[in-house]
Each structure stands twice: as structure tokens, then as C-alpha cells.
Coordinates of C-alpha atoms in Angstrom, one line a residue:
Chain A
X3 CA -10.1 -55.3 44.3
X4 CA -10.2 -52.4 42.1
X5 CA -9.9 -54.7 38.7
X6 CA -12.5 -57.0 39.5
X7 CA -15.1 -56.7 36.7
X8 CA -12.3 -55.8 34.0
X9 CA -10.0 -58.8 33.1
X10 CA -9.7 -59.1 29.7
X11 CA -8.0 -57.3 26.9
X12 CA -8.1 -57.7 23.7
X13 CA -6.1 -55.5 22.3
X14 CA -3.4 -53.6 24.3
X15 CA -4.6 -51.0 26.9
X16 CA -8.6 -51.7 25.8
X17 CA -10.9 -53.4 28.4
X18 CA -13.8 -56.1 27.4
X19 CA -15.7 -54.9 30.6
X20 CA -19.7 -55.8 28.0
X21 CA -17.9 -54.0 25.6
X22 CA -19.0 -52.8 22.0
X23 CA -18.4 -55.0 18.9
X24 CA -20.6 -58.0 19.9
X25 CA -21.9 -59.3 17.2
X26 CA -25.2 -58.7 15.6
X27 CA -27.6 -60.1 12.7
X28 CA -29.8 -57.0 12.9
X29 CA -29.7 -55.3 8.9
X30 CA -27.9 -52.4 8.8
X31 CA -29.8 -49.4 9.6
X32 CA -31.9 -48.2 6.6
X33 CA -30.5 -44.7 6.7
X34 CA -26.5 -46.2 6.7
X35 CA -25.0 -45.3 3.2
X36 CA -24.3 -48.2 1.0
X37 CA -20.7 -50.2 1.0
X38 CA -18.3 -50.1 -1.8
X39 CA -15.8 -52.3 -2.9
X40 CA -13.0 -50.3 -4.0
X41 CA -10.7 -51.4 -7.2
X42 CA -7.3 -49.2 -8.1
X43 CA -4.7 -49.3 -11.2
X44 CA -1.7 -48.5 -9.4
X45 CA 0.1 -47.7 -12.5
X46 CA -0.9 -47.9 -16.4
X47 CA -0.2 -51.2 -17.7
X48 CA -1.3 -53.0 -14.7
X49 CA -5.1 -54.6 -13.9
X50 CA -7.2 -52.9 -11.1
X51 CA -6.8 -54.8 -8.1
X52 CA -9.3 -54.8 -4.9
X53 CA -8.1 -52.6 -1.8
X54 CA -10.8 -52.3 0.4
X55 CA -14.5 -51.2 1.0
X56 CA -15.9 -48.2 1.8
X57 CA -19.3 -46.6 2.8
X58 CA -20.8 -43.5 0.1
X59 CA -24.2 -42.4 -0.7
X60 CA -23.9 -43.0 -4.3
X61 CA -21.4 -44.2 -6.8
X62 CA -19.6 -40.6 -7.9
X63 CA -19.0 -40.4 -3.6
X64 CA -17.3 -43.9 -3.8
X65 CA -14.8 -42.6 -6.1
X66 CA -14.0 -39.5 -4.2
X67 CA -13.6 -41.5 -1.0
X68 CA -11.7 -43.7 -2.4
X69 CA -9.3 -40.9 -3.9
X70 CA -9.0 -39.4 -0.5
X71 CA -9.0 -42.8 1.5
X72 CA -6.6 -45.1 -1.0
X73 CA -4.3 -43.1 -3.2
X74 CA -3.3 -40.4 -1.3
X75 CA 0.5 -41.5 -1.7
X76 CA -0.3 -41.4 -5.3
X77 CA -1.1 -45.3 -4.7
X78 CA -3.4 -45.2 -8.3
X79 CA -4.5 -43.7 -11.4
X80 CA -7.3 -45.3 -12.2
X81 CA -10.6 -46.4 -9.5
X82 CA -13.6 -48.6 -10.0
X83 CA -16.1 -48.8 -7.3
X84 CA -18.5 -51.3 -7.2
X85 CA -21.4 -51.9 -4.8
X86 CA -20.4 -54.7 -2.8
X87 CA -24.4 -56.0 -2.8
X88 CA -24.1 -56.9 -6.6
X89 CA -20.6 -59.2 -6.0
X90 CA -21.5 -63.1 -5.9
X91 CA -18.6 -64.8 -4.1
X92 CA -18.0 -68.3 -4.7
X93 CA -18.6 -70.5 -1.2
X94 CA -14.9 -71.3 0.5
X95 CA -17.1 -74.9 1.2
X96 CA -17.3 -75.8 -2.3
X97 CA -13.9 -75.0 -2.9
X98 CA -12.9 -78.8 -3.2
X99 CA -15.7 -79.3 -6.4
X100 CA -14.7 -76.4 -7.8
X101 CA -10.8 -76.6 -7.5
X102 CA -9.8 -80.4 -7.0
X103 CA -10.6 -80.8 -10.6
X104 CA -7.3 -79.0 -12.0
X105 CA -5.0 -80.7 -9.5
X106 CA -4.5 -83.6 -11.2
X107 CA -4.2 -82.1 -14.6
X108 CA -0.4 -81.3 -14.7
X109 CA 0.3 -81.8 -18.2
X110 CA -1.8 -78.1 -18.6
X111 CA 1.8 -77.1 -17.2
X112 CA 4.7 -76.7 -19.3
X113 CA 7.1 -78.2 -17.4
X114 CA 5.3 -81.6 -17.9
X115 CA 7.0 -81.8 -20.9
X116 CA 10.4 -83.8 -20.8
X117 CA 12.7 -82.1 -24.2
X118 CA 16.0 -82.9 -25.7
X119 CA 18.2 -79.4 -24.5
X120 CA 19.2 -78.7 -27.9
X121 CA 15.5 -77.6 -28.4
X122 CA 15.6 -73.7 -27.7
X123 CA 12.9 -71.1 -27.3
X124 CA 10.3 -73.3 -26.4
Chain B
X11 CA -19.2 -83.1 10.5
X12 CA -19.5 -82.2 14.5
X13 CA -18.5 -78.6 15.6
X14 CA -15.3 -80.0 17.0
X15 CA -14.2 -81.6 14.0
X16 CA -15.3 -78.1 12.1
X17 CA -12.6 -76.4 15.2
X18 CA -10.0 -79.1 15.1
X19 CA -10.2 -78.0 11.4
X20 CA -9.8 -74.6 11.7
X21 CA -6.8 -75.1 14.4
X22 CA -5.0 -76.9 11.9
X23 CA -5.5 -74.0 9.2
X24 CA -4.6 -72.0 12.1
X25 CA -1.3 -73.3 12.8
X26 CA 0.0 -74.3 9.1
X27 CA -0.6 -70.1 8.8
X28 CA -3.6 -70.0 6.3
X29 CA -5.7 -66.9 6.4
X30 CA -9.0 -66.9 8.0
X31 CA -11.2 -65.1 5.4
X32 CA -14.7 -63.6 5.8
X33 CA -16.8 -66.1 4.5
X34 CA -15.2 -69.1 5.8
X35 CA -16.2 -71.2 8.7
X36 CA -14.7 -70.0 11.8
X37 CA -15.7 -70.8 15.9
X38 CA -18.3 -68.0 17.3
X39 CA -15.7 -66.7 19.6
X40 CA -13.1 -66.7 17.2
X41 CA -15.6 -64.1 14.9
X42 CA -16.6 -62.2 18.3
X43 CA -13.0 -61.8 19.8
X44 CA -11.6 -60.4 16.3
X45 CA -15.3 -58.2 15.9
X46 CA -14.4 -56.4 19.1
X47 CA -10.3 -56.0 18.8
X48 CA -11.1 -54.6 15.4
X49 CA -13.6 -52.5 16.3
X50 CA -11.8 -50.9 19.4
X51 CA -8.9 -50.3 17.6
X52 CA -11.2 -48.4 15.0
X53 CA -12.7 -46.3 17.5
X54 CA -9.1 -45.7 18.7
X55 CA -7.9 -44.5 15.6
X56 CA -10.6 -41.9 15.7
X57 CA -10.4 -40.7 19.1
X58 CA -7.4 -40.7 18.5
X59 CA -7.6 -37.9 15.9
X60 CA -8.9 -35.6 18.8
X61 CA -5.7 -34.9 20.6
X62 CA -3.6 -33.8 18.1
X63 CA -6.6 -32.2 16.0
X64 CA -6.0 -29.9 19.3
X65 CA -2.9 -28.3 17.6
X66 CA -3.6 -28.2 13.8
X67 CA -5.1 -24.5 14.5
X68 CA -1.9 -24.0 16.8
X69 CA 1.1 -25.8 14.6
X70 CA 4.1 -23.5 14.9
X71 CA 4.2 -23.0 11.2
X72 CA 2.8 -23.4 8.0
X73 CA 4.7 -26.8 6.9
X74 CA 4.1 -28.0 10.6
X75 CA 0.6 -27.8 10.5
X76 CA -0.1 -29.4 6.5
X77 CA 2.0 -32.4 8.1
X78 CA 0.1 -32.6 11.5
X79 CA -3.3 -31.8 8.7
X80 CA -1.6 -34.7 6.5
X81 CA -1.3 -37.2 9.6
X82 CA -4.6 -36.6 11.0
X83 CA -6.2 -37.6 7.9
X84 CA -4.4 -40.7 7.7
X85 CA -5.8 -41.9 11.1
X86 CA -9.1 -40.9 9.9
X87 CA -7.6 -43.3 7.0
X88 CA -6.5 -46.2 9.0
X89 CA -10.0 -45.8 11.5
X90 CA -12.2 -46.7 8.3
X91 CA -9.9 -49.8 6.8
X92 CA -10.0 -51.0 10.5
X93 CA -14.5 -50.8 10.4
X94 CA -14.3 -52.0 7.2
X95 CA -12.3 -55.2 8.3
X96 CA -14.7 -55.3 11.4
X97 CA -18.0 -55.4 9.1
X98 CA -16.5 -58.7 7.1
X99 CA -17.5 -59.9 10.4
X100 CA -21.1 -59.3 10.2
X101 CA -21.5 -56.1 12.8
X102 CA -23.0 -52.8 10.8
X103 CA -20.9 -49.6 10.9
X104 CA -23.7 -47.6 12.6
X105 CA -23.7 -49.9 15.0
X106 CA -20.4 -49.5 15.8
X107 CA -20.5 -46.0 15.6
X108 CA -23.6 -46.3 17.9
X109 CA -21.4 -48.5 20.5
X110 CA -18.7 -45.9 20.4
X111 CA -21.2 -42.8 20.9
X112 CA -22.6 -44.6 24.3
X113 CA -19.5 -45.3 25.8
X114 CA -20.3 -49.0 25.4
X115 CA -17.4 -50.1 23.3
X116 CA -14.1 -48.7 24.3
X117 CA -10.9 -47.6 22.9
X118 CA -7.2 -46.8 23.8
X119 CA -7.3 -45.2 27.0
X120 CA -3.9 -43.2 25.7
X121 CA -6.5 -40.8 24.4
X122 CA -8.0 -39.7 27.5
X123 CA -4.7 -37.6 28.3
X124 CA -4.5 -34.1 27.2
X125 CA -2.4 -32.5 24.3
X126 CA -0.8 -29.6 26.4
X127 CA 2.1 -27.9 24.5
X128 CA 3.2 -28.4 20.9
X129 CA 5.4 -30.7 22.2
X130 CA 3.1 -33.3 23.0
X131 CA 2.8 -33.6 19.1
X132 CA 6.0 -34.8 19.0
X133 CA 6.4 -36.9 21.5
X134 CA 2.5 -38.4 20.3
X135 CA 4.6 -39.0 17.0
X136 CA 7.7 -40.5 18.9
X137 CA 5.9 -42.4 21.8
X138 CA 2.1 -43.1 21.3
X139 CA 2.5 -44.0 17.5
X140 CA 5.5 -45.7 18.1
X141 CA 3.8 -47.9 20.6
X142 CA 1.1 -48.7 18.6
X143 CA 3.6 -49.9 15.8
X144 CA 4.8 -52.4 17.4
X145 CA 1.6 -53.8 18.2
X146 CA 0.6 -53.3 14.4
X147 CA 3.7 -54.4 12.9
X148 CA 2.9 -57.8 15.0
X149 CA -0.6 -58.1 13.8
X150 CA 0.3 -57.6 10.0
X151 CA 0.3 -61.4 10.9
X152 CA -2.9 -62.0 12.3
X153 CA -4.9 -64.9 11.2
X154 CA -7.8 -63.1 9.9
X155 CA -7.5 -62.2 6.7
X156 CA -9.0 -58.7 6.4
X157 CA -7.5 -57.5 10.0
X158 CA -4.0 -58.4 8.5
X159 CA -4.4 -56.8 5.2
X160 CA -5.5 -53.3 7.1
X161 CA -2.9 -53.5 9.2
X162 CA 0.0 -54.0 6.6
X163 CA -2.2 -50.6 5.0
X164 CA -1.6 -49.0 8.3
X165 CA 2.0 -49.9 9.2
X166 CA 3.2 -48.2 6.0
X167 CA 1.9 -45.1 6.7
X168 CA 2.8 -44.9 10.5
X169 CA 6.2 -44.8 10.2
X170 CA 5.6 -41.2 8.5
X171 CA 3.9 -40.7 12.0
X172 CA 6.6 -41.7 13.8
X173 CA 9.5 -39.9 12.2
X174 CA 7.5 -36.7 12.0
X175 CA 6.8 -37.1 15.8
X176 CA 10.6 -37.9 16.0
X177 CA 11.7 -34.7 14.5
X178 CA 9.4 -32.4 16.3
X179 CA 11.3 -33.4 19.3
X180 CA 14.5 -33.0 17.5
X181 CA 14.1 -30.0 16.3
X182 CA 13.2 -28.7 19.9
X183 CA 16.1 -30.7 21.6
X184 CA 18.0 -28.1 19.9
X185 CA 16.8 -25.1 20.5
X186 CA 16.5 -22.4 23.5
X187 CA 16.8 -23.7 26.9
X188 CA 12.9 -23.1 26.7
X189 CA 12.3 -26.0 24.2
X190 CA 14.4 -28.0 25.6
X191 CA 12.3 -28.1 28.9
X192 CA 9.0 -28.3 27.2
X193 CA 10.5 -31.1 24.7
X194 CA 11.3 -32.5 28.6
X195 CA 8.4 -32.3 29.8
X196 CA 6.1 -33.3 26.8
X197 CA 8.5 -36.8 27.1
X198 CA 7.8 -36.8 30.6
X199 CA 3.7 -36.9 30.2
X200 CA 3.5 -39.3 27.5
X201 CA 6.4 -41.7 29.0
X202 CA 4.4 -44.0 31.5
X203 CA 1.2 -43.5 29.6
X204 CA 2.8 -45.3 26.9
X205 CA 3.8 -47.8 28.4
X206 CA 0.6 -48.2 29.8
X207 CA -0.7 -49.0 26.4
X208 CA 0.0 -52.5 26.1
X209 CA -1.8 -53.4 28.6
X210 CA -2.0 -55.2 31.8
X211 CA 1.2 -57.7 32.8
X212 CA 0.9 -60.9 31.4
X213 CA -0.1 -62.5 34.6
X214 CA -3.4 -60.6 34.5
X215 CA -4.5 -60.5 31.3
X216 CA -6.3 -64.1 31.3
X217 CA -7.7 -63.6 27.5
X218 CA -4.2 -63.5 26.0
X219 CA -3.7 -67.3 25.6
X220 CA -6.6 -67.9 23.4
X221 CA -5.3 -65.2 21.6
X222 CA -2.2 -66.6 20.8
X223 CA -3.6 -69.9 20.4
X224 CA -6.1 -68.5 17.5
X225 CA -2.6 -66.2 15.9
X226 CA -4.7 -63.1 16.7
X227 CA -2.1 -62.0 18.7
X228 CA 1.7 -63.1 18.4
X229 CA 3.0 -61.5 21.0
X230 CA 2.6 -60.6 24.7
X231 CA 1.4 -57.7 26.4
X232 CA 5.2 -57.8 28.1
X233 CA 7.1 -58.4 25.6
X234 CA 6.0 -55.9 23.2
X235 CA 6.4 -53.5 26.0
X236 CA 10.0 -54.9 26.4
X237 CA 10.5 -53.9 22.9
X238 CA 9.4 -50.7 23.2
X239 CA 11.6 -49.8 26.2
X240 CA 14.4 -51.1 24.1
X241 CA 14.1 -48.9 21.1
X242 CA 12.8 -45.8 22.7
X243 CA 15.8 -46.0 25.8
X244 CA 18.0 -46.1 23.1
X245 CA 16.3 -43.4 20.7
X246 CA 16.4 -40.6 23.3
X247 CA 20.7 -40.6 23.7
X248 CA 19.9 -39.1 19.9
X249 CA 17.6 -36.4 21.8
X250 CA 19.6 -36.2 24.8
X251 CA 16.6 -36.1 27.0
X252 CA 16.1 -38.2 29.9
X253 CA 13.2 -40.8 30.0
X254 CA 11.6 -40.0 33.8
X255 CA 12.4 -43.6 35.0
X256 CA 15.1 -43.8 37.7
X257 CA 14.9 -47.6 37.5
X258 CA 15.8 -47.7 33.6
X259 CA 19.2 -49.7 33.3
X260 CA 20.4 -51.8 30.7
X261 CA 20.4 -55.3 32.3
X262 CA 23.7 -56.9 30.5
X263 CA 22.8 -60.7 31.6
X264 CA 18.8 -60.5 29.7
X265 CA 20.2 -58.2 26.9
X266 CA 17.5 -56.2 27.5
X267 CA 16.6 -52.8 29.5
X268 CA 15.4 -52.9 33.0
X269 CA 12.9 -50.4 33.9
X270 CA 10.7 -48.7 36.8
X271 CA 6.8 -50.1 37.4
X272 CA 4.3 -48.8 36.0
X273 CA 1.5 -46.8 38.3
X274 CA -1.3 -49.3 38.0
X275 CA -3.8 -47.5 40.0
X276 CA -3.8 -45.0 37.2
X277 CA -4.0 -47.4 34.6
X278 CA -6.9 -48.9 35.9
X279 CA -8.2 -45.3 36.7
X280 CA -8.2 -44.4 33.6
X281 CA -9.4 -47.3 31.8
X282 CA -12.4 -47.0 34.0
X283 CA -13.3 -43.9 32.5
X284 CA -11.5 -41.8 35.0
X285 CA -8.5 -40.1 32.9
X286 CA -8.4 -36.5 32.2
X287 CA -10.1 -36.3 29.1
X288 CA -12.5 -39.4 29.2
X289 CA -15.5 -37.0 28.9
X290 CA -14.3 -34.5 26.5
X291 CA -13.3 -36.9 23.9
X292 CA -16.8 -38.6 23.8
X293 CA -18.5 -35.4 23.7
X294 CA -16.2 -34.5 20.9
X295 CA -16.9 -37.5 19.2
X296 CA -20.8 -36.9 19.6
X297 CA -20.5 -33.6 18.7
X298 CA -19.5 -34.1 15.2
X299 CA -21.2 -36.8 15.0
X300 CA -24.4 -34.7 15.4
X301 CA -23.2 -31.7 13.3
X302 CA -22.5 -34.3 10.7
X303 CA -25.8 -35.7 10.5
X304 CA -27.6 -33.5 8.0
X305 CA -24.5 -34.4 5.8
X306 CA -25.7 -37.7 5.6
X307 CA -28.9 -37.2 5.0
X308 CA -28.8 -35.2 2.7
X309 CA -26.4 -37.5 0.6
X310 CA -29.2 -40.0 0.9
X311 CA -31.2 -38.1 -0.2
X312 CA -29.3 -36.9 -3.2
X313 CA -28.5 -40.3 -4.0
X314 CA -32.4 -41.3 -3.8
X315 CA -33.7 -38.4 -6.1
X316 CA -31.2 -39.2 -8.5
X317 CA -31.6 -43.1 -9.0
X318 CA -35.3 -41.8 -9.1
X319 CA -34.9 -39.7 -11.8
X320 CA -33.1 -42.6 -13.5
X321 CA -35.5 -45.4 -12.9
X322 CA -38.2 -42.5 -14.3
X323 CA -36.1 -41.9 -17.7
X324 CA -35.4 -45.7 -18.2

């Protein structure tokens, strides 16, 4: 049978016949440019928010690429790049010591508060 | 904990529809099956820059051409958020790049068909993009976080792809009788091929229910494709073309349109490598990828000489 050896598909019309993407722990090739995380101000007023990464030799290329690849439906007017190497991340598997702490703290909220209605503006 | 508690686990985050983010536990296969969906459809937003790159020297005018220049880019666009969402995963972009070059990884096999008449850009708009919506617009919902996030990226700018590609043929629906039959004929070449690019029926494509199971995919193969039929069949009355598909009926009973097989020895002949332009579009790909290569090195080395100079001064 002429399908034999390709059965699977991942993603629409595109076999898994040993194909690419399997995954790897080799370092990334010494010559590959660096990655950049990518940070825009969509509008003044507002804080930079994170939109993606990107790959550039140095730090003034990071901001060109990201002009080019993020704001070219004048989605920002402001961009900070950053190189993704010096960003610590907190571990999702301490998430319960580092966030279970504040759930049971609900008089931080406003709303914990029980007032008379004839107090206003509070 | 075991492994399968760490899976039943990550089921139930699964199915209450929390995110699956890069640095969070997740199964092997779960991490490999999303590495090589995101990759392929990375490499097919590049190739897929080749067919219509075919026309920007050719675009029948001036405003034609800074749009097809203006939609080009963006695939270039959506081809990096797409290896960027594919590295969270742990696989380097050269060596993507590098699985791309040998023909090892694939991508949509909708590429390896030709770009004939000017045409073919709009019915590339219309039909290919409009295809590949529909799978997007689904996995704006995937379960892995950066995937998702890409894809909602993407989504808003294809539907610039899609109208353009809708007007093209619009424009030349109603114009001389010569337009008309090329806007014909481009709709005739890119009909079946686009339906060919969800894939294989439902009852052959074993890796589906995993899929599904995991949120990666929402939808079937068939049913997207029933979705497709649905809009376009009703799209082209605004055209009035004709979609080449004798068997395409509404069916009143399923509420939905019947239509005509699809040539599955061609499907397979062209996933296999065997389409028109198979060859050609790698070779294109290499090609730049070559003349590109001083580029990059010399970046490097710019980059290098400079931080030098830094360290030095400091």
C-alpha cells in the first residue's frame, strides 16, 4: 500500500514519516545569534508588556527586528529587548510555597470589609 | 510522585483548560508532538513565502505589488513567532533550520504546487490562507501556552491575507472575458489542493486522538475540511465562478455541503515529495539560506568586536 510508512499527521496535510522537530539537548550552535525577549508600550501611558522572542546578533538588531517583526500595524511606540539568558524565571513547581501564602489573606482585599451604606467614597 | 500521577496531573490541567507553559512538567510525547507540529508549520510559513514571492516582481500594479510585498513579510512574520514557540520546547533554531534544509522535517505539501498566473495570488489569498485559518483559528486554543499565543498573533493578520486574496479574484471576476477564465482556472488549480490540506480522512489519520485528548488539536481533519467547503461553496455565488466539483450539493438533511472525493493518489504523491515543485522550493530555501550566510557572520562578528571593545574600555 502506497501509505504504508506515513500514518501520522500532526498538523493538517504534514507527514511524521522520522520527521524534523525531534527533540534535542545538544547547545545551540555556537555560531546561532543570541535570543531576545521582546517587550512593547503599545501606547503612552501603558507598561511594556512581553510579545515574543527573537534571534539578533546584538542588542541595537533586537530592536530593529522587533520593529519589523512586532509593530508593523503600529502595535507600539516604545521596545525593550532583553537577552533572554539574563531572565531568572521562578519554578512553576514551587509555585504552591511561593503563592499559597496569600490565599488565605483575604482581609488584604477591600471587599473584606462589611460598611454601613451611608459610608460613601470609600 | 510516579510519572503517572505527574500525567494524571497534567490531564486534569488539561481538561479544566489551563495552559501548558514552557517550563512546566509535561509527558515526553506531549513536548515532542507539539516540537514537531510547531516546527512544520514554521517551515510552512516560510516555504510558503516562495510561491507568491514568484509574483511580487510581476504584481499587476504598483498598489498590488506593496500589498503582495506587505503579505509576504507577514508570513516571514508569523514563520519566526511559530520557531520561537517551537524553541520554548528545547530544540535550537539552527537546528530546525538544519531539518528543514535536508528535507528531514516537512511542511505543507500546498507549497509544492506552482504559482502560474497572477491569479493564483488570489485564489492563494482566498483558498490556501483561508484553509489554513481555519486550522489556526482552532488552535488559538491549543493547550500549550506559547503555540496558542502565536497563533492568536497570526489569526489577526491572516484575515488581511484572506480578503486581499478575496479581492484579487473579485476584481478579475469582473473584468474581460480573459480574467474571468484565468480567475477560473487559478480557482480550479488551488480547489482540490486545498482541500487536500487538512489532511488525510479521519479514519487514517491514527495520531489524531491523542491530539485531541492533549487539546492540541480541537478539531478533526474532516470536520475542518467540512467547514471549509461550507464557507468557500458559499463565497464563490459572490464571484460567480464555479468550484470544479460536480458532486458539490448542499445536503438539506446534514445542513451541510456535499462534495466530490478528493484524488488521494496525488495527495500521497505529493506528500512523498513527488508534487511539482518539491525540489525547487528546497533549493530555494537552500539558496538563500547560503547567500545569507555571510550576513550572519558577519553580524557575529560585529557584535563580537564591539562587546570587545567594551569589555577593553570598562
Amino acid at each position: 500500500m502506497f501509505n504504508t510508512c506515513i500514518r501520522k499527521f500532526y498538523y493538517g496535510d504534514i507527514p511524521e514519516d522520522n520527521a524534523g522537530g525531534t527533540q534535542s539537548n545538544k547547545p545551540a550552535a555556537k555560531n546561532e545569534w543570541p535570543l531576545w525577549e521582546i517587550f512593547i508600550r503599545s501606547k503612552q501611558g501603558l507598561d511594556h508588556k512581553h510579545v515574543g522572542s527573537l534571534h539578533a546578533a546584538d542588542a541595537a538588531m533586537a530592536i530593529e527586528n522587533a520593529r519589523d517583526v512586532y509593530t508593523r500595524r503600529q502595535e507600539g511606540i516604545s521596545i525593550w529587548v532583553v537577552e533572554s539568558k539574563y531572565i531568572t524565571a521562578s519554578n512553576p513547581e514551587e509555585a504552591g510555597e511561593l503563592y499559597e501564602p496569600a490565599v488565605d489573606k483575604i482581609y488584604r482585599h477591600p471587599t473584606f470589609y462589611q460598611l454601613p451604606d451611608e459610608v460613601n467614597h470609600m | 510522585m510516579t510519572v503517572q500521577d505527574f500525567e494524571k496531573l497534567f490531564q486534569d490541567r488539561i481538561d479544566a483548560e489551563i495552559k501548558i507553559e514552557a517550563k512546566d512538567w509535561m509527558p515526553d510525547a506531549y513536548r515532542k508532538t507539539n516540537l514537531r507540529q510547531i516546527s512544520q508549520h514554521a517551515h510552512s510559513e516560510v516555504v510558503g513565502m516562495l510561491p507568491e514571492g514568484n509574483w511580487i516582481s510581476r504584481a499587476p500594479s504598483l498598489k498590488r505589488k506593496a500589498i503582495l510585498l506587505a503579505k509576504v513579510q507577514d508570513e516571514g512574520g508569523h514563520g519566526l513567532y511559530l520557531y520561537s514557540a517551537a524553541e520554548t520546547l528545547g530544540m535550537s533554531r539552527d537546528e530546525m533550520i538544519a531539518d528543514l534544509l535536508s528535507g528531514k522535517a516537512k511542511y505543507s505539501s500546498i507549497f509544492n504546487y506552482p504559482s502560474l498566473t497572477w491569479a493564483d495570488m488570489g485564489a492563494i489569498g482566498w483558498l490556501v490562507d483561508g484553509a489554513a485559518i481555519l486550522n489556526q483559528v482552532m488552535l488559538c486554543r491549543t493547550s500549550y501556552g506559547p503555540y496558542a499565543r502565536a497563533m492568536v498573533r497570526i489569526c489577526k493578520e491572516e484575515s488581511f491575507h484572506q480578503r486581499q486574496g478575496f479581492e484579487i479574484l473579485l476584481v478579475l471576476s469582473r473584468g474581460t472575458d480573459e480574467q474571468k477564465a484565468m480567475c477560473q482556472d487559478a480557482i480550479n488549480r488551488w480547489w482540490w489542493p486545498s482541500l487536500m490540506m487538512f489532511g488525510p480522512k479521519d479514519s487514517e489519520s491514527t495520531n489524531s486522538d491523542q491530539s485531541m485528548k492533549w487539546k492540541i488539536k480541537r478539531k478533526s481533519n474532516d470536520e475542518l475540511r467540512q467547514n471549509f467547503v461550507d464557507m468557500i461553496a458559499e463565497q464563490i455565488k459572490v464571484l460567480g465562478m464555479k468550484l470544479p466539483d460536480e458532486n458539490l450539493k448542499w445536503n438539506e438533511e446534514r445542513r451541510h455541503y456535499d462534495f466530490g472525493e478528493i484524488n488521494w493518489d496525488e495527495f500521497w504523491a505529493v506528500v512523498k515529495g513527488n508534487g511539482p515543485c518539491n525540489k525547487q522550493r528546497l533549493e530555494a530555501r537552500q539558496k538563500a539560506h547560503d547567500e545569507g550566510a555571510w550576513v550572519r557572520e558577519a553580524a557575529t562578528a560585529y557584535a563580537n568586536k564591539k562587546l570587545a571593545g567594551k569589555t577593553k574600555a570598562a
